[in-house]
Short mmCIF file of C-alpha atoms in Angstrom, two decimals:
data_model
loop_
_atom_site.label_atom_id
_atom_site.label_comp_id
_atom_site.label_asym_id
_atom_site.label_seq_id
_atom_site.Cartn_x
_atom_site.Cartn_y
_atom_site.Cartn_z
CA UNK A 23 8.95 42.51 251.74
CA UNK A 24 6.22 45.13 252.15
CA UNK A 25 7.66 48.48 253.18
CA UNK A 26 4.34 50.11 254.11
CA UNK A 27 1.78 48.59 256.45
CA UNK A 28 -0.90 50.92 255.08
CA UNK A 29 -1.26 48.58 252.11
CA UNK A 30 -0.83 45.29 253.97
CA UNK A 31 -3.04 42.83 252.08
CA UNK A 32 -1.80 39.22 252.27
CA UNK A 33 -3.00 36.70 249.72
CA UNK A 34 -4.45 33.43 250.93
CA UNK A 35 -3.11 30.22 249.39
CA UNK A 36 -5.52 28.05 251.37
CA UNK A 37 -8.79 29.43 250.08
CA UNK A 38 -12.08 27.98 251.28
CA UNK A 39 -15.11 29.17 249.34
CA UNK A 40 -18.19 29.20 251.58
CA UNK A 41 -20.93 30.45 249.26
CA UNK A 42 -22.14 30.24 245.68
CA UNK A 43 -21.33 32.91 243.07
CA UNK A 44 -23.71 35.82 243.56
CA UNK A 45 -24.97 34.53 246.89
CA UNK A 46 -23.08 37.12 248.93
CA UNK A 47 -22.73 40.45 247.11
CA UNK A 48 -20.58 43.20 248.58
CA UNK A 49 -19.54 46.77 247.83
CA UNK A 50 -16.55 48.90 248.78
CA UNK A 51 -17.24 52.47 249.88
CA UNK A 52 -14.63 55.02 251.09
CA UNK A 53 -11.09 54.02 250.13
CA UNK A 54 -9.11 56.32 252.41
CA UNK A 55 -6.90 53.57 253.85
CA UNK A 56 -5.13 50.83 251.93
CA UNK A 57 -6.52 48.16 254.25
CA UNK A 58 -9.58 48.10 251.99
CA UNK A 59 -7.58 45.89 249.63
CA UNK A 60 -7.02 43.23 252.28
CA UNK A 61 -10.61 43.44 253.47
CA UNK A 62 -12.13 43.00 250.02
CA UNK A 63 -9.53 40.45 248.92
CA UNK A 64 -10.21 38.28 251.94
CA UNK A 65 -13.95 38.29 251.29
CA UNK A 66 -13.50 37.51 247.60
CA UNK A 67 -11.20 34.60 248.39
CA UNK A 68 -14.00 33.16 250.54
CA UNK A 69 -16.57 33.43 247.73
CA UNK A 70 -18.04 36.94 247.96
CA UNK A 71 -19.08 38.76 244.78
CA UNK A 72 -17.90 42.37 244.44
CA UNK A 73 -20.45 44.55 242.63
CA UNK A 74 -19.77 48.22 243.43
CA UNK A 75 -17.03 50.62 244.42
CA UNK A 76 -17.55 54.23 245.42
CA UNK A 77 -15.27 57.03 246.56
CA UNK A 78 -15.47 60.72 245.69
CA UNK A 79 -11.78 60.57 244.68
CA UNK A 80 -11.68 59.07 241.17
CA UNK A 81 -7.95 58.34 241.50
CA UNK A 82 -8.63 56.02 244.44
CA UNK A 83 -11.40 54.32 242.47
CA UNK A 84 -9.15 53.84 239.45
CA UNK A 85 -6.41 52.30 241.61
CA UNK A 86 -8.94 50.00 243.27
CA UNK A 87 -10.32 48.80 239.93
CA UNK A 88 -6.84 47.92 238.72
CA UNK A 89 -6.85 45.20 241.35
CA UNK A 90 -10.60 44.51 241.29
CA UNK A 91 -11.74 45.29 237.72
CA UNK A 92 -15.08 43.55 238.25
CA UNK A 93 -16.27 46.40 240.49
CA UNK A 94 -18.74 48.77 238.87
CA UNK A 95 -18.20 52.44 239.66
CA UNK A 96 -21.17 53.84 241.57
CA UNK A 97 -22.18 57.45 241.04
CA UNK A 98 -22.79 57.95 244.74
CA UNK A 99 -22.90 56.24 248.11
CA UNK A 100 -26.69 56.37 247.87
CA UNK A 101 -26.63 54.25 244.71
CA UNK A 102 -24.78 51.52 246.59
CA UNK A 103 -27.04 51.66 249.63
CA UNK A 104 -30.16 51.48 247.47
CA UNK A 105 -29.05 48.23 245.79
CA UNK A 106 -30.91 45.37 247.45
CA UNK A 107 -28.42 42.83 246.09
CA UNK A 108 -25.66 44.27 248.27
CA UNK A 109 -25.60 42.48 251.62
CA UNK A 110 -22.42 43.98 253.09
CA UNK A 111 -20.48 47.21 252.64
CA UNK A 112 -16.74 47.18 253.33
CA UNK A 113 -15.08 50.49 254.13
CA UNK A 114 -11.75 52.03 255.09
CA UNK A 115 -12.90 55.62 255.51
CA UNK A 116 -11.07 58.31 257.46
CA UNK A 117 -11.21 56.97 261.00
CA UNK A 118 -13.57 59.63 262.38
CA UNK A 119 -15.95 59.01 259.45
CA UNK A 120 -16.22 55.25 259.88
CA UNK A 121 -19.01 55.28 262.45
CA UNK A 122 -21.29 57.73 260.61
CA UNK A 123 -20.94 55.65 257.45
CA UNK A 124 -21.71 52.51 259.44
CA UNK A 125 -24.91 54.08 260.73
CA UNK A 126 -26.03 54.79 257.17
CA UNK A 127 -25.11 51.30 255.99
CA UNK A 128 -27.01 49.54 258.77
CA UNK A 129 -30.00 51.89 258.38
CA UNK A 130 -30.09 50.80 254.73
CA UNK A 131 -30.45 47.18 255.85
CA UNK A 132 -26.90 46.00 255.18
CA UNK A 133 -24.09 44.60 257.30
CA UNK A 134 -21.01 46.78 257.75
CA UNK A 135 -17.34 45.77 257.72
CA UNK A 136 -14.96 48.57 258.68
CA UNK A 137 -11.24 48.95 259.02
CA UNK A 138 -9.91 49.43 262.52
CA UNK A 139 -10.20 51.63 264.51
CA UNK A 140 -13.98 51.53 264.23
CA UNK A 141 -14.57 54.66 266.35
CA UNK A 142 -12.81 57.77 267.56
CA UNK A 143 -15.23 58.68 270.37
CA UNK A 144 -17.28 56.85 272.95
CA UNK A 145 -20.37 58.63 271.62
CA UNK A 146 -19.88 56.93 268.26
CA UNK A 147 -19.62 53.55 269.95
CA UNK A 148 -22.82 54.16 271.92
CA UNK A 149 -24.71 55.08 268.74
CA UNK A 150 -23.40 52.00 266.97
CA UNK A 151 -24.54 49.74 269.80
CA UNK A 152 -28.00 51.26 269.57
CA UNK A 153 -28.17 50.92 265.78
CA UNK A 154 -27.04 47.29 265.87
CA UNK A 155 -29.77 46.56 268.39
CA UNK A 156 -32.36 48.46 266.32
CA UNK A 157 -31.51 46.98 262.92
CA UNK A 158 -30.10 43.56 263.79
CA UNK A 159 -27.22 44.26 261.41
CA UNK A 160 -23.53 43.60 262.00
CA UNK A 161 -20.84 46.18 262.63
CA UNK A 162 -17.71 44.07 262.08
CA UNK A 163 -14.14 45.29 262.38
CA UNK A 164 -10.99 44.38 260.44
CA UNK A 165 -8.55 43.75 263.30
CA UNK A 166 -6.01 42.64 260.72
CA UNK A 167 -3.03 41.97 262.99
CA UNK A 168 -4.82 38.86 264.22
CA UNK A 169 -7.40 38.09 261.53
CA UNK A 170 -5.04 38.43 258.57
CA UNK A 171 -1.88 36.95 260.11
CA UNK A 172 -1.45 33.18 259.88
CA UNK A 173 0.89 32.96 262.87
CA UNK A 174 -1.76 34.66 265.02
CA UNK A 175 -4.44 32.29 263.76
CA UNK A 176 -2.18 29.33 264.52
CA UNK A 177 -1.43 30.65 268.01
CA UNK A 178 -5.15 30.73 268.71
CA UNK A 179 -5.43 27.13 267.59
CA UNK A 180 -2.54 26.07 269.85
CA UNK A 181 -4.16 27.82 272.80
CA UNK A 182 -7.50 26.11 272.11
CA UNK A 183 -5.68 22.76 272.02
CA UNK A 184 -4.19 23.43 275.47
CA UNK A 185 -0.58 23.64 274.25
CA UNK A 186 0.40 26.19 276.91
CA UNK A 187 -2.32 25.70 279.51
CA UNK A 188 -4.29 28.69 280.78
CA UNK A 189 -3.12 32.03 279.39
CA UNK A 190 -2.03 34.41 282.13
CA UNK A 191 -0.35 37.21 280.16
CA UNK A 192 -0.18 38.57 276.61
CA UNK A 193 2.55 41.01 275.55
CA UNK A 194 2.46 42.64 272.14
CA UNK A 195 4.53 45.04 270.06
CA UNK A 196 3.05 46.85 267.10
CA UNK A 197 5.77 49.02 265.54
CA UNK A 198 5.03 50.66 262.18
CA UNK A 199 7.06 52.58 259.62
CA UNK A 200 5.79 56.14 259.34
CA UNK A 201 6.48 56.87 255.65
CA UNK A 202 5.26 60.39 256.36
CA UNK A 203 5.52 61.55 252.77
CA UNK A 204 3.01 58.95 251.65
CA UNK A 205 0.45 59.62 254.37
CA UNK A 206 -2.66 61.75 253.81
CA UNK A 207 -3.21 64.93 255.82
CA UNK A 208 -5.93 63.36 257.97
CA UNK A 209 -3.41 60.86 259.32
CA UNK A 210 -1.76 63.70 261.28
CA UNK A 211 -5.01 65.27 262.53
CA UNK A 212 -5.83 63.93 265.99
CA UNK A 213 -9.57 64.50 265.71
CA UNK A 214 -9.63 62.45 262.51
CA UNK A 215 -7.34 59.53 263.39
CA UNK A 216 -8.21 59.30 267.07
CA UNK A 217 -4.78 58.80 268.62
CA UNK A 218 -2.25 55.97 268.51
CA UNK A 219 -3.93 53.78 271.16
CA UNK A 220 -7.30 54.20 269.48
CA UNK A 221 -5.77 53.40 266.09
CA UNK A 222 -3.08 50.72 266.02
CA UNK A 223 -3.53 50.00 269.71
CA UNK A 224 -6.93 48.49 268.88
CA UNK A 225 -5.16 45.54 267.26
CA UNK A 226 -3.27 44.79 270.43
CA UNK A 227 -6.27 45.02 272.73
CA UNK A 228 -8.35 42.77 270.48
CA UNK A 229 -5.57 40.16 270.52
CA UNK A 230 -5.31 40.30 274.30
CA UNK A 231 -9.04 39.71 274.73
CA UNK A 232 -8.91 36.82 272.25
CA UNK A 233 -5.79 35.00 273.38
CA UNK A 234 -6.52 35.44 277.09
CA UNK A 235 -10.24 34.56 276.69
CA UNK A 236 -11.38 37.79 278.36
CA UNK A 237 -14.82 39.27 277.83
CA UNK A 238 -13.84 42.53 279.54
CA UNK A 239 -10.81 44.25 281.06
CA UNK A 240 -9.67 47.30 283.00
CA UNK A 241 -7.06 49.70 281.67
CA UNK A 242 -4.53 49.89 284.50
CA UNK A 243 -2.09 52.21 282.74
CA UNK A 244 -1.74 53.97 279.39
CA UNK A 245 0.61 56.56 277.94
CA UNK A 246 1.08 58.37 274.64
CA UNK A 247 3.71 60.80 273.45
CA UNK A 248 5.27 62.50 270.45
CA UNK A 249 8.95 61.89 271.03
CA UNK A 250 10.51 62.74 267.69
CA UNK A 251 8.12 64.33 265.21
CA UNK A 252 7.67 68.01 266.15
CA UNK A 253 6.76 68.79 262.54
CA UNK A 254 3.52 66.84 263.18
CA UNK A 255 2.38 68.24 266.54
CA UNK A 256 -0.86 66.19 266.64
CA UNK A 257 0.88 62.88 265.88
CA UNK A 258 1.52 60.44 268.72
CA UNK A 259 4.54 58.39 267.70
CA UNK A 260 4.56 56.19 270.83
CA UNK A 261 1.91 54.55 272.96
CA UNK A 262 1.72 51.83 275.58
CA UNK A 263 -0.88 50.34 277.87
CA UNK A 264 -1.40 47.69 280.52
CA UNK A 265 -4.70 45.88 281.04
CA UNK A 266 -6.13 43.42 283.57
CA UNK A 267 -8.73 41.02 282.21
CA UNK A 268 -11.91 39.98 283.97
CA UNK A 269 -10.41 36.51 284.44
CA UNK A 270 -7.19 37.82 286.01
CA UNK A 271 -4.99 37.64 282.91
CA UNK A 272 -2.82 40.66 282.20
CA UNK A 273 -1.90 42.36 278.95
CA UNK A 274 0.78 44.85 277.98
CA UNK A 275 1.49 46.34 274.58
CA UNK A 276 3.61 48.98 272.89
CA UNK A 277 2.83 50.64 269.57
CA UNK A 278 5.02 53.17 267.77
CA UNK A 279 6.06 54.80 264.49
CA UNK A 280 9.79 54.14 264.88
CA UNK A 281 10.49 51.26 262.48
CA UNK A 282 14.03 51.93 261.19
CA UNK A 283 14.77 52.02 257.48
CA UNK A 284 17.07 49.02 257.80
CA UNK A 285 14.23 46.64 258.64
CA UNK A 286 13.08 44.56 255.68
CA UNK A 287 9.39 45.11 256.34
CA UNK A 288 7.05 47.79 257.71
CA UNK A 289 7.14 46.61 261.32
CA UNK A 290 8.59 43.88 263.52
CA UNK A 291 5.25 42.89 265.04
CA UNK A 292 5.56 40.33 267.82
CA UNK A 293 3.35 38.73 270.43
CA UNK A 294 4.40 36.70 273.48
CA UNK A 295 1.68 34.63 275.15
CA UNK A 296 2.46 33.14 278.57
CA UNK A 297 0.46 30.20 279.83
CA UNK A 298 0.56 28.03 282.92
CA UNK A 299 2.21 25.22 280.91
CA UNK A 300 4.37 27.09 278.42
CA UNK A 301 4.61 30.09 276.14
CA UNK A 302 4.27 31.09 272.51
CA UNK A 303 6.11 33.80 270.62
CA UNK A 304 4.91 35.11 267.26
CA UNK A 305 7.24 36.85 264.85
CA UNK A 306 4.56 38.00 262.51
CA UNK A 307 6.17 39.79 259.59
CA UNK A 308 9.88 38.98 259.78
CA UNK A 309 12.36 37.01 261.89
CA UNK A 310 15.10 39.63 261.93
CA UNK A 311 18.59 38.76 260.65
CA UNK A 312 17.48 35.15 260.29
CA UNK A 313 14.40 34.64 258.11
CA UNK A 314 12.80 37.34 255.91
CA UNK A 315 9.53 35.45 255.81
CA UNK A 316 7.06 36.17 258.57
CA UNK A 317 4.55 33.93 260.34
CA UNK A 318 7.16 32.23 262.51
CA UNK A 319 5.71 30.59 265.62
CA UNK A 320 7.86 29.57 268.59
CA UNK A 321 6.37 27.23 271.18
CA UNK A 322 7.93 26.07 274.44
CA UNK A 323 6.02 23.75 276.76
CA UNK A 324 6.58 20.63 278.85
CA UNK A 325 7.14 18.58 275.71
CA UNK A 326 10.03 20.67 274.40
CA UNK A 327 10.98 23.59 272.14
CA UNK A 328 9.32 23.98 268.76
CA UNK A 329 9.46 26.35 265.79
CA UNK A 330 6.81 26.41 263.07
CA UNK A 331 6.82 28.33 259.81
CA UNK A 332 3.10 28.57 259.07
CA UNK A 333 3.24 30.92 256.09
CA UNK A 334 0.71 29.71 253.52
CA UNK A 335 -0.36 26.78 255.67
CA UNK A 336 -3.14 28.10 257.92
CA UNK A 337 -5.20 30.54 255.87
CA UNK A 338 -7.58 33.22 257.10
CA UNK A 339 -10.82 31.59 258.25
CA UNK A 340 -12.34 34.84 259.51
CA UNK A 341 -13.55 35.94 256.09
CA UNK A 342 -15.47 32.79 255.27
CA UNK A 343 -16.89 32.71 258.77
CA UNK A 344 -18.01 36.33 258.42
CA UNK A 345 -19.79 35.57 255.16
CA UNK A 346 -21.62 32.64 256.72
CA UNK A 347 -22.44 34.73 259.79
CA UNK A 348 -24.06 37.35 257.58
CA UNK A 349 -26.00 34.76 255.60
CA UNK A 350 -26.96 32.59 258.57
CA UNK A 351 -27.17 35.38 261.22
CA UNK A 352 -24.69 33.59 263.49
CA UNK A 353 -21.59 34.82 265.38
CA UNK A 354 -18.82 32.40 264.50
CA UNK A 355 -16.16 34.76 263.14
CA UNK A 356 -16.40 37.26 265.98
CA UNK A 357 -19.18 38.24 268.32
CA UNK A 358 -20.52 41.76 268.05
CA UNK A 359 -19.81 42.32 271.73
CA UNK A 360 -16.16 41.30 271.28
CA UNK A 361 -15.71 43.71 268.37
CA UNK A 362 -17.25 46.52 270.38
CA UNK A 363 -15.42 45.67 273.62
CA UNK A 364 -12.00 45.89 271.95
CA UNK A 365 -13.00 49.26 270.53
CA UNK A 366 -14.31 50.46 273.88
CA UNK A 367 -11.11 49.56 275.71
CA UNK A 368 -8.89 51.30 273.16
CA UNK A 369 -11.01 54.44 273.54
CA UNK A 370 -10.69 54.21 277.33
CA UNK A 371 -6.92 53.69 277.07
CA UNK A 372 -6.58 56.66 274.72
CA UNK A 373 -8.67 58.94 276.93
CA UNK A 374 -6.80 57.89 280.07
CA UNK A 375 -3.43 58.48 278.42
CA UNK A 376 -4.42 61.95 277.21
CA UNK A 377 -6.00 63.04 280.49
CA UNK A 378 -2.88 62.04 282.45
CA UNK A 379 -0.37 63.01 279.79
CA UNK A 380 3.07 64.35 280.59
CA UNK A 381 4.90 65.52 277.46
CA UNK A 382 8.36 64.01 277.21
CA UNK A 383 11.23 64.65 274.85
CA UNK A 384 13.98 62.11 274.26
CA UNK A 385 16.14 62.09 277.35
CA UNK A 386 13.73 63.79 279.71
CA UNK A 387 10.64 65.96 280.17
#
């Protein structure tokens, strides 16, 4: 089992190639987070052609090329952006640098695919909205805890089929293992990583909007704290939030850096989706003390109780849909407004939590 979620990059066994070789050429720029491996791998599985890689750190480039040896090493970001063959740039830059890079990518006439969180400030989001409108290019986001998790994909299919009726609440947990010794310095700098609700909370908010079919929501409550890591004073090791969707559905989630060493994977991510006719529970990465393999789906509705192991059976359709969206200028994989709305709400939740923050220690204030 993977011990570190920073390098979570599942391999698809149900690949669907959606384009011809050389029809959709991509590049990877800024390799600061290991999610770049999952992002690029997903696109390649769907038929993309990887041409370039660039990062000022040659060690990161060398590690990347061990997995993707076909990538040519660019001398600069400018060399990548000047290549007219490149249609999309994938990036996992330092969080605060993702938006400025996206502006340069779209200004160069290319679509942009960034790791979450896509922004650290509302000003960045506003600029991105303006640049998307000006250029007509895409600013897509790798919300991996839904897009690259087969149980989450399957849950969406069950909901679309009416298996649990109308969704009225989504509850999510997104615990992660800290592995502090393996984290870069920027990970502990609040200005650079944006806060826990902005960062890993963005996964949870995107899932709520998707599963509950909300186009907007209000943040009713949010809280962040550093309970147990005084050696990293700018780290938030716990966050939670409650949202109310524009259709009346509610969402609650908790994210944290408290995964114990005894767990066989980097985090016991779960989602519980309540509908008017039943409920679904996802045990994404492990079914503790029972099944080490993740992607376990539990369904209870009027027809009975069901358990599905969907590992290797569903695939990751987002990547092929994104490629076709870029080629055909459609919005099948994810609408631009949805990507931006999830980002906006996580920024609002983070700001609200910080403005109303009470610092707690374990056992009291």
